[in-house]
Every structure is written in structure tokens, then in C-alpha cells.
Amino acid sequence: MAEQVLRVIGGEPLHGEVTVQGAKNSALPMMAATILCKGECVLHNVPRLTDVTAASRILNRLGCRCHIEDDTVTVAGDTISQYEIPDADMRQMRSSIMFLGPILGRMGACDLTMPGGCELGPRPIDLHLETMRRMGVSIEEEGSRIRCKANGLHGARIHLPFPSVGVSENVIMAATLAKGETVLTNAAREPEIIDLAAFLNRCGAKIYGAGESTVVVQGVEQLHPTAYTVMPDRIVAMTWLCAAAASGGSICVRGAHPRDMEACLSALESAGCRFGICPDRIFMDAARPVKAIADIRTMPHPGFPTDAQAILMALLATAQGMSVFEENIFESRYMHAGELLRMGANIRILGRTAIVRGVPKLHGASVTAQDLRGGAALAVAAVGAEGETVLHGLSHIDRGYADFAGVFNSLGGKVRRVLF
Ligand code: EPZ
């Protein structure tokens, strides 16, 4: 069956200005959180992504009227009539697990199945289920169906063994309407969690300390709707910076919050890129040549984000010297390495470690995205490579990037989305 591919002609430096889209990983939990509100919420700056469409489908299946118009999503959460998420929807999007907390918070029950795995490793949900049990939920697993029941949630003291982003979000969402106080320690500190808490507090929730390791939530009777503008996507911002750097160009990324990107900007500075920083925009001039970075370890925020690992590796594939990555968050997040090898990169994977020996230039090839950020990384490599790259697997990229080809072309890139 014919598929759409990106044909990328590399070798030209990218120059120009781009406004970064709203953050997928803030918009998705926020769409789920609207279930907790009695009335219609309006979310602005929501990017046009297949994951957003999938979240909208789940909301409508649950009985919440969800409508997407350009980058505005309206959700009437108070009409929810279901607490079961069909298997097809669970599989559609791994992060459908973030509906667990809001559905339980609002309905006191939730029926779902295991989300798909394999893309970045098994993606277990054991911590999600364990924390819900701590808040009074009884859970029966029948095959891949997971039946959760609770006679009202109650607050709890919960310590996470790992600062999981999704689990922190589920606990915070479930706790907003639970009886009493929830104290969550070793919580994830990602900026998207601050955004989610700001949205919920605007709806009348009592969430304190979001963005810190200890978050306190005092349960309230009910939440009222609000309008809210989603924060900018820091990983998409990093994608455009690395694309400009890989092509030897310069860029102004508007709308990005540099304060959320310290680890990413520091890495690009180590690679020799030069920056002009304002509170809501980043100017960058590429290093020529790019320098290798000896030690990049992905860590929970504010450490270097796992979602930017593949994207930075694509840039460092042509750096001067040897770069060493350590992927500490996901089991298997080096699928892009094999595709970069096809473009002439010199990369060795040893367990969680990737050793990247810079080569002078990559060459175009036929490559396939295996996951969202790995796919973006291949496009970053392609714009700096000599010749044409044909990029397959666009469905992964469409999950996280709105108008991917359009942005590259607005910067002088030569990227065509065509039927193959
Ligand atoms: C969120 O995923 C993001 N997704 C991911 O972005 C991001 O890579 C990740 O956080 C880390 O920053 C969304 O926000 C929608 P985790 P999440 O729970 O919540 C293990 C992208 O490209 N774990 O912090 O699933 C898990 O297997 C995506 O936009 C358990 O073991 O991340 C992983 O190894 C990719 N048991 C680690 O924790 C659990 O119950 C980090 O997962 C839950 C998680």
C-alpha cells in the first residue's frame, strides 16, 4: 500500500525564525484532566497531532464532548457517562494511561487494558496501578483487562521509587477530588507537570509544589472549567535548534522557554553553538564544526531529557571527536542508531551506552522512523547530509510534530512529503 514519505535534500544551511508549537506532553494530560471539571474547558495552543486526535476520540467515547478547531480544544467533561477505555484506543496511544487518574477521580471506577509496549521498551504501568491502590482503588487484572473500583478516593502519602512523569500526573489528577490530603514525594519535576497543576489550580484545585520533588494536593469537592493556554514544546524547540546546527545554519525559535531547556542549551553550547537568549525566544548560530560531547546522560528533569537524546545524537554524528550517551530512562531508546548507520554514522551501542564517533559528513539514504523522537532525529541528520534522504514511518513523527515538513521548508530546507 502506498505510504507517505519525506524526501529531504540535505546540504543547505537552515536560516530563519520559527514559532514553536504547544507541548504535546502538557496538552495530553491536560485534555484528560478536563474530565475532572464540571463544565466546558477551552485549551489553546494545542498542536494538531495524531495523539491529540486520539485523546479527543477517547474523551468522546467516554461521553465528554470534545471538539478540536485549529489549535483550540474544547472539552465538556461534565457529560462523562463511561469509565471504560476500549482496547483499540488504549493501543492507539501509549500515553492513554493518563486517563486513569481523572476517570477514577471523577467516576470512582475505570476499566482499561494494557497500553501497547515495545516502542521504547516494555512501558509497564505497575507504578500507575500501585499508586491508585494507595488512594483506595481495588484493581483486578483479568488477562489484559484491568478493572479498577473505588468507593471514593482518599488522599495518601505516596513515595515514588522513580520520578515517573505519567505516574506523578495521574496521582495529582486523582488527588484533586480525593478526600483529604495527598503528599507525593520523589515526584517528577518536568515543566509539563507545572503546566498541568497551573491548569487544575485555575479550575479550583489545591495543588502545591508542582515542579518540586514533593507535591501536596488537598482534595476539593469539585472543579469548575477554565480556559488555558498550553506551554511551548521544549523538545520540539530542541529539534529545530539541532536541525539548524546540523545544517550549519542559524535560527530564532520563538515562544520557547529557555528556563525549561537549560540541559539542552548547555549541551549545544558544549558543542560550540552560540546563543542569544530572551525569556520567550532563543537565537542560535551553529558551531562550525560541531564539537563532540564526552558525557551525555539522560535523567529526569532538570537533567538532560530522554526525548532529546536521539535528536542530539543526530547532530553529534558529524561532530569532531567521540560523544558518549547514557540512556537511563527507557530500556530501548537507540533504534535510531541503526538508521543513522545507514547514513554513514559511526555509532556503537553497548547496553545503555552509545558511543558516537563523529564523521565529516553523512550521506542521504532510505531510512525508517521507529519511534517519534527517533524519526525526528533522522530528519535532523538528513538536513545536514549530502544528497537525498527518503524518510519512512511518518506516522511516528505525526504523533508529535505538527507540519513537520512545513517548518523545515520555512527555514530554507528542501523537504517534500510525497506518496512513495
Ligand atoms: C512521559 O512518558 C512522556 N510522555 C515521554 O515522552 C517521556 O519520554 C517520559 O515522560 C520521560 O520524560 C508523555 O508525557 C505523554 P515515565 P511516561 O513514566 O510518563 C518506567 C515523547 O516522545 N515506568 O517517566 O511514560 C518506564 O517504563 C514521549 O513525547 C515503570 O517502570 O514516562 C520508563 O522506563 C516518549 N512503571 C520510565 O519509568 C510505570 O508504572 C520513565 O517513564 C511507569 C513508568
Short mmCIF file of C-alpha atoms and ligand atoms in Angstrom, two decimals:
data_model
loop_
_atom_site.label_atom_id
_atom_site.label_comp_id
_atom_site.label_asym_id
_atom_site.label_seq_id
_atom_site.Cartn_x
_atom_site.Cartn_y
_atom_site.Cartn_z
CA MET A 1 0.00 0.00 0.00
CA ALA A 2 1.37 3.44 -0.92
CA GLU A 3 2.71 5.33 2.07
CA GLN A 4 3.68 8.96 2.54
CA VAL A 5 7.40 9.64 2.93
CA LEU A 6 9.59 12.69 3.38
CA ARG A 7 12.11 13.37 0.61
CA VAL A 8 14.81 15.55 2.16
CA ILE A 9 17.58 17.16 0.09
CA GLY A 10 20.34 17.97 2.58
CA GLY A 11 23.39 20.19 2.46
CA GLU A 12 21.85 23.69 2.58
CA PRO A 13 22.21 25.63 5.87
CA LEU A 14 18.82 26.40 7.51
CA HIS A 15 18.22 30.05 8.38
CA GLY A 16 15.18 31.85 9.74
CA GLU A 17 12.63 32.06 12.52
CA VAL A 18 10.06 29.52 13.73
CA THR A 19 7.37 29.69 16.42
CA VAL A 20 7.37 26.51 18.46
CA GLN A 21 4.12 24.52 18.83
CA GLY A 22 2.31 23.82 22.08
CA ALA A 23 3.70 20.99 24.22
CA LYS A 24 2.24 17.57 23.39
CA ASN A 25 3.22 16.24 26.83
CA SER A 26 1.32 19.04 28.52
CA ALA A 27 -1.72 19.11 26.24
CA LEU A 28 -2.38 15.35 26.51
CA PRO A 29 -2.60 15.09 30.33
CA MET A 30 -4.45 18.42 30.38
CA MET A 31 -7.09 17.06 27.96
CA ALA A 32 -7.52 14.08 30.29
CA ALA A 33 -7.73 16.41 33.30
CA THR A 34 -10.76 18.22 31.84
CA ILE A 35 -12.77 15.13 32.87
CA LEU A 36 -12.44 16.39 36.45
CA CYS A 37 -14.20 19.69 35.68
CA LYS A 38 -17.92 20.34 35.72
CA GLY A 39 -18.43 22.35 32.55
CA GLU A 40 -16.60 23.18 29.33
CA CYS A 41 -12.84 23.80 29.33
CA VAL A 42 -11.07 25.57 26.47
CA LEU A 43 -7.41 24.70 25.81
CA HIS A 44 -5.42 26.99 23.48
CA ASN A 45 -2.10 26.33 21.71
CA VAL A 46 -2.85 22.61 21.41
CA PRO A 47 -0.77 21.25 18.49
CA ARG A 48 -2.51 19.41 15.61
CA LEU A 49 -1.14 15.92 16.33
CA THR A 50 -2.48 12.40 15.86
CA ASP A 51 -2.02 11.84 19.61
CA VAL A 52 -4.31 14.84 20.27
CA THR A 53 -6.89 13.35 17.90
CA ALA A 54 -6.57 10.03 19.72
CA ALA A 55 -7.12 11.74 23.09
CA SER A 56 -10.16 13.52 21.66
CA ARG A 57 -11.55 10.16 20.45
CA ILE A 58 -11.19 8.68 23.95
CA LEU A 59 -12.90 11.71 25.52
CA ASN A 60 -15.83 11.47 23.09
CA ARG A 61 -16.06 7.70 23.71
CA LEU A 62 -16.32 8.44 27.45
CA GLY A 63 -19.23 10.78 26.79
CA CYS A 64 -17.30 14.05 27.15
CA ARG A 65 -17.95 16.29 24.15
CA CYS A 66 -14.52 17.12 22.77
CA HIS A 67 -14.09 19.43 19.77
CA ILE A 68 -10.86 20.42 18.01
CA GLU A 69 -10.74 23.63 15.98
CA ASP A 70 -7.27 24.69 14.70
CA ASP A 71 -5.14 24.81 17.88
CA THR A 72 -8.08 25.13 20.27
CA VAL A 73 -9.66 22.12 22.01
CA THR A 74 -12.91 22.43 23.95
CA VAL A 75 -13.98 19.62 26.28
CA ALA A 76 -17.23 19.34 28.25
CA GLY A 77 -16.02 16.99 30.98
CA ASP A 78 -19.25 17.01 32.98
CA THR A 79 -21.11 14.84 30.49
CA ILE A 80 -18.87 11.81 31.08
CA SER A 81 -21.03 8.66 31.11
CA GLN A 82 -18.48 5.87 30.71
CA TYR A 83 -15.46 4.72 32.61
CA GLU A 84 -14.20 2.10 30.15
CA ILE A 85 -11.49 2.84 27.60
CA PRO A 86 -11.76 0.45 24.61
CA ASP A 87 -8.69 -1.66 23.88
CA ALA A 88 -8.31 -0.14 20.42
CA ASP A 89 -7.95 3.30 21.98
CA MET A 90 -5.55 2.09 24.65
CA ARG A 91 -3.30 0.64 21.96
CA GLN A 92 -3.59 3.70 19.75
CA MET A 93 -1.54 5.78 22.14
CA ARG A 94 0.71 4.55 24.90
CA SER A 95 0.01 7.60 26.97
CA SER A 96 -3.71 6.73 27.15
CA ILE A 97 -2.78 5.58 30.67
CA MET A 98 -3.07 9.21 31.75
CA PHE A 99 -6.85 8.91 31.62
CA LEU A 100 -6.70 6.52 34.60
CA GLY A 101 -6.35 9.17 37.30
CA PRO A 102 -9.00 11.60 36.03
CA ILE A 103 -11.59 8.84 35.31
CA LEU A 104 -11.06 7.37 38.79
CA GLY A 105 -11.15 10.84 40.33
CA ARG A 106 -14.43 11.65 38.66
CA MET A 107 -16.20 8.27 38.30
CA GLY A 108 -14.68 6.15 41.09
CA ALA A 109 -14.07 3.35 38.58
CA CYS A 110 -12.03 2.73 35.44
CA ASP A 111 -11.78 -0.20 33.02
CA LEU A 112 -8.83 -0.25 30.68
CA THR A 113 -6.31 -2.55 29.05
CA MET A 114 -2.53 -2.58 28.94
CA PRO A 115 -1.23 0.17 26.66
CA GLY A 116 0.99 -1.02 23.82
CA GLY A 117 4.66 -1.63 24.58
CA CYS A 118 7.83 -2.28 22.59
CA GLU A 119 8.43 1.18 21.12
CA LEU A 120 10.82 2.29 23.88
CA GLY A 121 10.80 -0.87 25.95
CA PRO A 122 8.00 -2.59 27.88
CA ARG A 123 6.40 0.66 29.22
CA PRO A 124 4.89 -1.11 32.29
CA ILE A 125 2.10 0.57 34.29
CA ASP A 126 2.87 -1.08 37.64
CA LEU A 127 3.59 2.26 39.35
CA HIS A 128 0.37 3.76 37.97
CA LEU A 129 -1.66 0.90 39.46
CA GLU A 130 0.25 0.78 42.77
CA THR A 131 -0.30 4.49 43.46
CA MET A 132 -4.03 4.20 42.70
CA ARG A 133 -4.25 1.29 45.17
CA ARG A 134 -2.70 3.59 47.79
CA MET A 135 -5.59 6.02 47.20
CA GLY A 136 -8.23 3.36 47.86
CA VAL A 137 -8.68 1.77 44.44
CA SER A 138 -9.13 -2.01 44.21
CA ILE A 139 -7.74 -3.42 40.97
CA GLU A 140 -8.39 -6.78 39.30
CA GLU A 141 -6.42 -7.82 36.27
CA GLU A 142 -8.28 -10.24 34.01
CA GLY A 143 -5.95 -11.01 31.12
CA SER A 144 -5.06 -7.66 29.62
CA ARG A 145 -8.24 -6.05 31.02
CA ILE A 146 -7.68 -4.03 34.18
CA ARG A 147 -10.75 -3.33 36.31
CA CYS A 148 -10.38 -0.53 38.88
CA LYS A 149 -13.03 0.23 41.51
CA ALA A 150 -13.12 2.64 44.42
CA ASN A 151 -15.75 3.93 46.87
CA GLY A 152 -14.33 7.39 46.53
CA LEU A 153 -10.61 8.07 46.51
CA HIS A 154 -8.81 9.19 49.64
CA GLY A 155 -5.56 11.12 50.00
CA ALA A 156 -2.35 9.20 50.80
CA ARG A 157 1.34 9.69 51.40
CA ILE A 158 2.98 8.28 48.25
CA HIS A 159 6.70 7.95 47.62
CA LEU A 160 7.70 7.15 44.02
CA PRO A 161 10.69 4.78 43.57
CA PHE A 162 11.32 6.62 40.32
CA PRO A 163 10.16 10.18 39.46
CA SER A 164 7.79 8.92 36.74
CA VAL A 165 6.18 11.75 34.74
CA GLY A 166 2.95 9.93 33.95
CA VAL A 167 2.53 8.46 37.42
CA SER A 168 3.11 11.88 39.02
CA GLU A 169 0.45 13.32 36.72
CA ASN A 170 -2.05 10.54 37.43
CA VAL A 171 -1.63 10.90 41.20
CA ILE A 172 -2.01 14.69 41.06
CA MET A 173 -5.12 14.45 38.88
CA ALA A 174 -6.74 11.73 41.01
CA ALA A 175 -5.88 13.60 44.23
CA THR A 176 -7.65 16.84 43.23
CA LEU A 177 -11.09 15.37 44.08
CA ALA A 178 -9.97 12.77 46.63
CA LYS A 179 -10.95 13.06 50.30
CA GLY A 180 -8.18 14.64 52.35
CA GLU A 181 -4.57 15.41 51.56
CA THR A 182 -2.13 13.61 49.27
CA VAL A 183 1.62 14.07 49.71
CA LEU A 184 3.62 12.84 46.74
CA THR A 185 7.39 12.57 47.28
CA ASN A 186 10.08 11.95 44.65
CA ALA A 187 7.60 13.39 42.15
CA ALA A 188 8.73 14.16 38.59
CA ARG A 189 9.74 17.81 38.17
CA GLU A 190 9.11 18.22 34.40
CA PRO A 191 7.76 21.66 33.34
CA GLU A 192 4.70 19.91 31.88
CA ILE A 193 3.70 18.95 35.42
CA ILE A 194 3.85 22.61 36.48
CA ASP A 195 1.63 23.43 33.50
CA LEU A 196 -0.89 20.71 34.40
CA ALA A 197 -1.03 21.88 38.04
CA ALA A 198 -1.46 25.51 36.95
CA PHE A 199 -4.42 24.47 34.77
CA LEU A 200 -6.02 22.44 37.59
CA ASN A 201 -5.45 25.20 40.18
CA ARG A 202 -7.13 27.62 37.77
CA CYS A 203 -10.09 25.16 37.95
CA GLY A 204 -10.15 25.40 41.75
CA ALA A 205 -7.78 22.59 42.71
CA LYS A 206 -5.38 22.96 45.63
CA ILE A 207 -2.02 21.71 44.34
CA TYR A 208 1.18 22.95 45.98
CA GLY A 209 4.80 22.39 44.97
CA ALA A 210 4.33 21.17 41.37
CA GLY A 211 7.77 21.14 39.74
CA GLU A 212 9.40 20.24 43.05
CA SER A 213 10.11 16.75 44.37
CA THR A 214 7.31 16.99 46.95
CA VAL A 215 3.81 17.87 45.73
CA VAL A 216 0.89 18.33 48.15
CA VAL A 217 -2.73 18.15 46.95
CA GLN A 218 -5.69 18.99 49.17
CA GLY A 219 -8.81 17.36 47.78
CA VAL A 220 -11.77 19.66 46.96
CA GLU A 221 -15.46 18.95 46.29
CA GLN A 222 -15.46 19.83 42.64
CA LEU A 223 -13.58 21.69 39.92
CA HIS A 224 -15.03 24.36 37.63
CA PRO A 225 -13.99 24.76 33.97
CA THR A 226 -11.47 27.32 32.70
CA ALA A 227 -9.67 28.49 29.56
CA TYR A 228 -5.94 27.82 29.45
CA THR A 229 -3.01 28.19 27.04
CA VAL A 230 -0.67 25.20 26.86
CA MET A 231 3.08 25.83 27.37
CA PRO A 232 5.51 25.61 24.40
CA ASP A 233 7.07 22.26 23.49
CA ARG A 234 10.68 22.23 24.70
CA ILE A 235 11.56 19.03 22.80
CA VAL A 236 10.22 20.40 19.52
CA ALA A 237 12.24 23.59 20.20
CA MET A 238 15.35 21.43 20.68
CA THR A 239 14.54 19.63 17.43
CA TRP A 240 14.61 22.87 15.43
CA LEU A 241 17.82 24.01 17.18
CA CYS A 242 19.56 20.73 16.35
CA ALA A 243 18.31 20.83 12.74
CA ALA A 244 19.76 24.34 12.29
CA ALA A 245 23.02 23.23 13.95
CA ALA A 246 23.27 20.05 11.83
CA SER A 247 22.88 22.12 8.66
CA GLY A 248 25.46 24.72 9.77
CA GLY A 249 22.85 27.48 9.81
CA SER A 250 21.25 29.85 12.31
CA ILE A 251 17.76 30.11 13.79
CA CYS A 252 15.43 32.07 16.05
CA VAL A 253 13.00 29.81 17.95
CA ARG A 254 10.09 31.97 19.15
CA GLY A 255 7.84 31.01 22.05
CA ALA A 256 10.32 28.59 23.64
CA HIS A 257 11.01 28.95 27.38
CA PRO A 258 14.82 28.80 27.78
CA ARG A 259 14.33 28.29 31.55
CA ASP A 260 12.85 24.85 30.75
CA MET A 261 15.73 23.94 28.42
CA GLU A 262 18.89 24.52 30.47
CA ALA A 263 20.26 20.98 29.95
CA CYS A 264 19.58 21.10 26.19
CA LEU A 265 21.06 24.58 25.72
CA SER A 266 24.09 23.67 27.81
CA ALA A 267 24.71 20.61 25.61
CA LEU A 268 24.53 22.71 22.44
CA GLU A 269 26.88 25.25 23.99
CA SER A 270 29.34 22.42 24.74
CA ALA A 271 29.05 21.50 21.06
CA GLY A 272 30.20 25.04 20.20
CA CYS A 273 26.88 26.68 19.25
CA ARG A 274 26.44 30.35 20.18
CA PHE A 275 23.21 31.69 21.72
CA GLY A 276 21.25 34.88 22.29
CA ILE A 277 18.63 34.17 24.97
CA CYS A 278 15.41 36.12 25.73
CA PRO A 279 12.60 34.93 28.08
CA ASP A 280 10.46 33.79 25.15
CA ARG A 281 12.88 33.19 22.29
CA ILE A 282 16.24 31.62 21.52
CA PHE A 283 18.69 32.79 18.86
CA MET A 284 21.32 30.25 17.88
CA ASP A 285 24.25 30.30 15.46
CA ALA A 286 25.56 26.82 14.63
CA ALA A 287 29.06 25.77 15.58
CA ARG A 288 31.24 25.14 12.57
CA PRO A 289 32.43 22.47 13.11
CA VAL A 290 30.29 20.95 15.85
CA LYS A 291 32.31 19.63 18.78
CA ALA A 292 31.72 16.20 20.37
CA ILE A 293 30.31 15.98 23.91
CA ALA A 294 32.10 13.44 26.10
CA ASP A 295 29.28 12.63 28.54
CA ILE A 296 25.51 12.94 27.96
CA ARG A 297 23.30 11.12 30.47
CA THR A 298 19.52 11.23 30.18
CA MET A 299 17.96 11.94 33.55
CA PRO A 300 14.62 13.10 34.99
CA HIS A 301 14.16 16.88 34.74
CA PRO A 302 16.15 19.09 35.19
CA GLY A 303 18.66 16.57 33.80
CA PHE A 304 19.11 16.05 30.07
CA PRO A 305 15.73 14.89 28.67
CA THR A 306 15.49 11.37 27.21
CA ASP A 307 13.23 12.78 24.48
CA ALA A 308 16.14 14.88 23.15
CA GLN A 309 18.70 12.03 23.16
CA ALA A 310 18.10 10.83 19.61
CA ILE A 311 17.87 14.38 18.29
CA LEU A 312 21.22 15.41 19.81
CA MET A 313 22.82 12.15 18.60
CA ALA A 314 21.83 13.01 15.04
CA LEU A 315 23.71 16.30 15.39
CA LEU A 316 26.78 14.77 17.06
CA ALA A 317 27.07 12.10 14.35
CA THR A 318 29.12 14.70 12.41
CA ALA A 319 30.85 16.32 15.40
CA GLN A 320 34.62 16.46 15.75
CA GLY A 321 35.54 13.72 18.22
CA MET A 322 33.75 11.00 20.19
CA SER A 323 30.49 11.58 22.09
CA VAL A 324 29.18 9.14 24.71
CA PHE A 325 25.48 8.84 25.58
CA GLU A 326 23.93 7.00 28.51
CA GLU A 327 20.16 6.36 28.24
CA ASN A 328 18.92 5.95 31.80
CA ILE A 329 15.16 6.38 31.41
CA PHE A 330 13.96 3.86 28.81
CA GLU A 331 15.06 0.29 28.19
CA SER A 332 15.40 0.57 24.47
CA ARG A 333 15.72 4.01 23.02
CA TYR A 334 18.53 3.63 20.46
CA MET A 335 16.52 2.34 17.48
CA HIS A 336 17.53 5.45 15.51
CA ALA A 337 21.22 4.43 15.74
CA GLY A 338 20.79 1.65 13.15
CA GLU A 339 19.15 4.10 10.75
CA LEU A 340 21.90 6.69 11.29
CA LEU A 341 24.47 3.99 10.42
CA ARG A 342 22.76 3.69 7.02
CA MET A 343 23.57 7.38 6.53
CA GLY A 344 27.25 6.79 7.28
CA ALA A 345 27.32 7.48 11.04
CA ASN A 346 29.79 5.63 13.28
CA ILE A 347 27.85 4.53 16.38
CA ARG A 348 28.32 1.57 18.72
CA ILE A 349 25.64 0.58 21.24
CA LEU A 350 26.78 -1.19 24.42
CA GLY A 351 23.70 -1.71 26.60
CA ARG A 352 22.60 1.71 27.87
CA THR A 353 25.68 3.37 26.35
CA ALA A 354 26.04 4.72 22.82
CA ILE A 355 29.48 5.68 21.50
CA VAL A 356 29.26 8.15 18.62
CA ARG A 357 32.47 8.78 16.66
CA GLY A 358 31.92 11.87 14.52
CA VAL A 359 32.33 11.55 10.76
CA PRO A 360 32.91 14.53 8.43
CA LYS A 361 29.57 14.21 6.65
CA LEU A 362 26.54 11.91 6.49
CA HIS A 363 25.07 10.90 3.13
CA GLY A 364 21.42 10.56 2.19
CA ALA A 365 19.78 7.12 2.45
CA SER A 366 16.42 5.41 2.73
CA VAL A 367 15.67 5.28 6.47
CA THR A 368 12.68 4.43 8.66
CA ALA A 369 11.46 6.09 11.85
CA GLN A 370 10.90 3.50 14.61
CA ASP A 371 9.55 5.95 17.17
CA LEU A 372 8.59 9.60 17.48
CA ARG A 373 11.84 11.27 18.52
CA GLY A 374 13.99 8.80 16.61
CA GLY A 375 12.09 9.82 13.49
CA ALA A 376 12.69 13.50 14.19
CA ALA A 377 16.39 12.68 14.69
CA LEU A 378 16.59 11.15 11.20
CA ALA A 379 15.21 14.35 9.69
CA VAL A 380 17.79 16.38 11.66
CA ALA A 381 20.53 14.14 10.22
CA ALA A 382 19.04 14.39 6.72
CA VAL A 383 19.11 18.19 6.52
CA GLY A 384 22.85 18.15 7.23
CA ALA A 385 23.59 15.14 4.99
CA GLU A 386 24.83 15.19 1.42
CA GLY A 387 22.20 14.15 -1.12
CA GLU A 388 18.64 12.90 -0.72
CA THR A 389 17.19 11.02 2.23
CA VAL A 390 13.84 9.21 1.98
CA LEU A 391 12.29 9.05 5.44
CA HIS A 392 9.64 6.33 6.03
CA GLY A 393 7.49 5.81 9.13
CA LEU A 394 5.92 9.29 9.20
CA SER A 395 3.04 8.07 11.40
CA HIS A 396 5.50 8.15 14.32
CA ILE A 397 6.50 11.75 13.54
CA ASP A 398 2.90 12.90 13.09
CA ARG A 399 2.24 11.85 16.69
CA GLY A 400 4.44 14.69 17.97
CA TYR A 401 5.11 17.26 15.25
CA ALA A 402 2.52 19.44 13.54
CA ASP A 403 3.51 20.45 9.96
CA PHE A 404 6.97 18.86 10.27
CA ALA A 405 7.97 19.38 6.62
CA GLY A 406 6.50 22.90 6.58
CA VAL A 407 8.76 24.07 9.37
CA PHE A 408 11.91 22.78 7.67
CA ASN A 409 10.89 24.44 4.39
CA SER A 410 10.13 27.74 6.17
CA LEU A 411 13.80 27.67 7.23
CA GLY A 412 15.04 27.13 3.66
CA GLY A 413 15.07 23.34 3.84
CA LYS A 414 14.12 21.16 0.87
CA VAL A 415 11.60 18.70 2.33
CA ARG A 416 8.74 17.21 0.33
CA ARG A 417 6.02 14.97 1.77
CA VAL A 418 5.09 12.65 -1.11
CA LEU A 419 3.45 9.31 -1.77
CA PHE A 420 6.05 6.54 -2.09
C1 EPZ B 1 6.48 10.74 29.61
O1 EPZ B 1 6.27 9.35 29.42
C2 EPZ B 1 6.48 11.34 28.21
N1 EPZ B 1 5.17 11.11 27.57
C3 EPZ B 1 7.59 10.70 27.40
O2 EPZ B 1 7.60 11.35 26.13
C4 EPZ B 1 8.92 10.97 28.09
O3 EPZ B 1 9.94 10.31 27.38
C5 EPZ B 1 8.86 10.42 29.53
O4 EPZ B 1 7.75 11.01 30.22
C6 EPZ B 1 10.13 10.72 30.32
O5 EPZ B 1 10.35 12.11 30.33
C7 EPZ B 1 4.15 11.92 27.90
O6 EPZ B 1 4.26 12.81 28.73
C8 EPZ B 1 2.86 11.69 27.17
P1 EPZ B 1 7.81 7.83 32.76
P2 EPZ B 1 5.97 8.42 30.70
O7 EPZ B 1 6.63 7.28 33.47
O8 EPZ B 1 5.10 9.13 31.65
C9 EPZ B 1 9.13 3.39 33.70
C10 EPZ B 1 7.62 11.51 23.80
O9 EPZ B 1 8.46 11.23 22.95
N2 EPZ B 1 7.82 3.15 34.32
O10 EPZ B 1 8.57 8.95 33.39
O11 EPZ B 1 5.53 7.09 30.21
C11 EPZ B 1 9.01 3.47 32.17
O12 EPZ B 1 8.98 2.17 31.62
C12 EPZ B 1 7.34 10.58 24.96
O13 EPZ B 1 6.95 12.58 23.80
C13 EPZ B 1 7.62 1.97 35.03
O14 EPZ B 1 8.51 1.13 35.14
O15 EPZ B 1 7.44 8.28 31.29
C14 EPZ B 1 10.25 4.22 31.78
O16 EPZ B 1 11.36 3.31 31.71
C15 EPZ B 1 8.17 9.31 24.86
N3 EPZ B 1 6.41 1.71 35.57
C16 EPZ B 1 10.47 5.17 32.95
O17 EPZ B 1 9.67 4.68 34.04
C17 EPZ B 1 5.36 2.61 35.47
O18 EPZ B 1 4.26 2.33 36.00
C18 EPZ B 1 10.07 6.60 32.60
O19 EPZ B 1 8.72 6.57 32.40
C19 EPZ B 1 5.58 3.82 34.76
C20 EPZ B 1 6.82 4.07 34.20
#
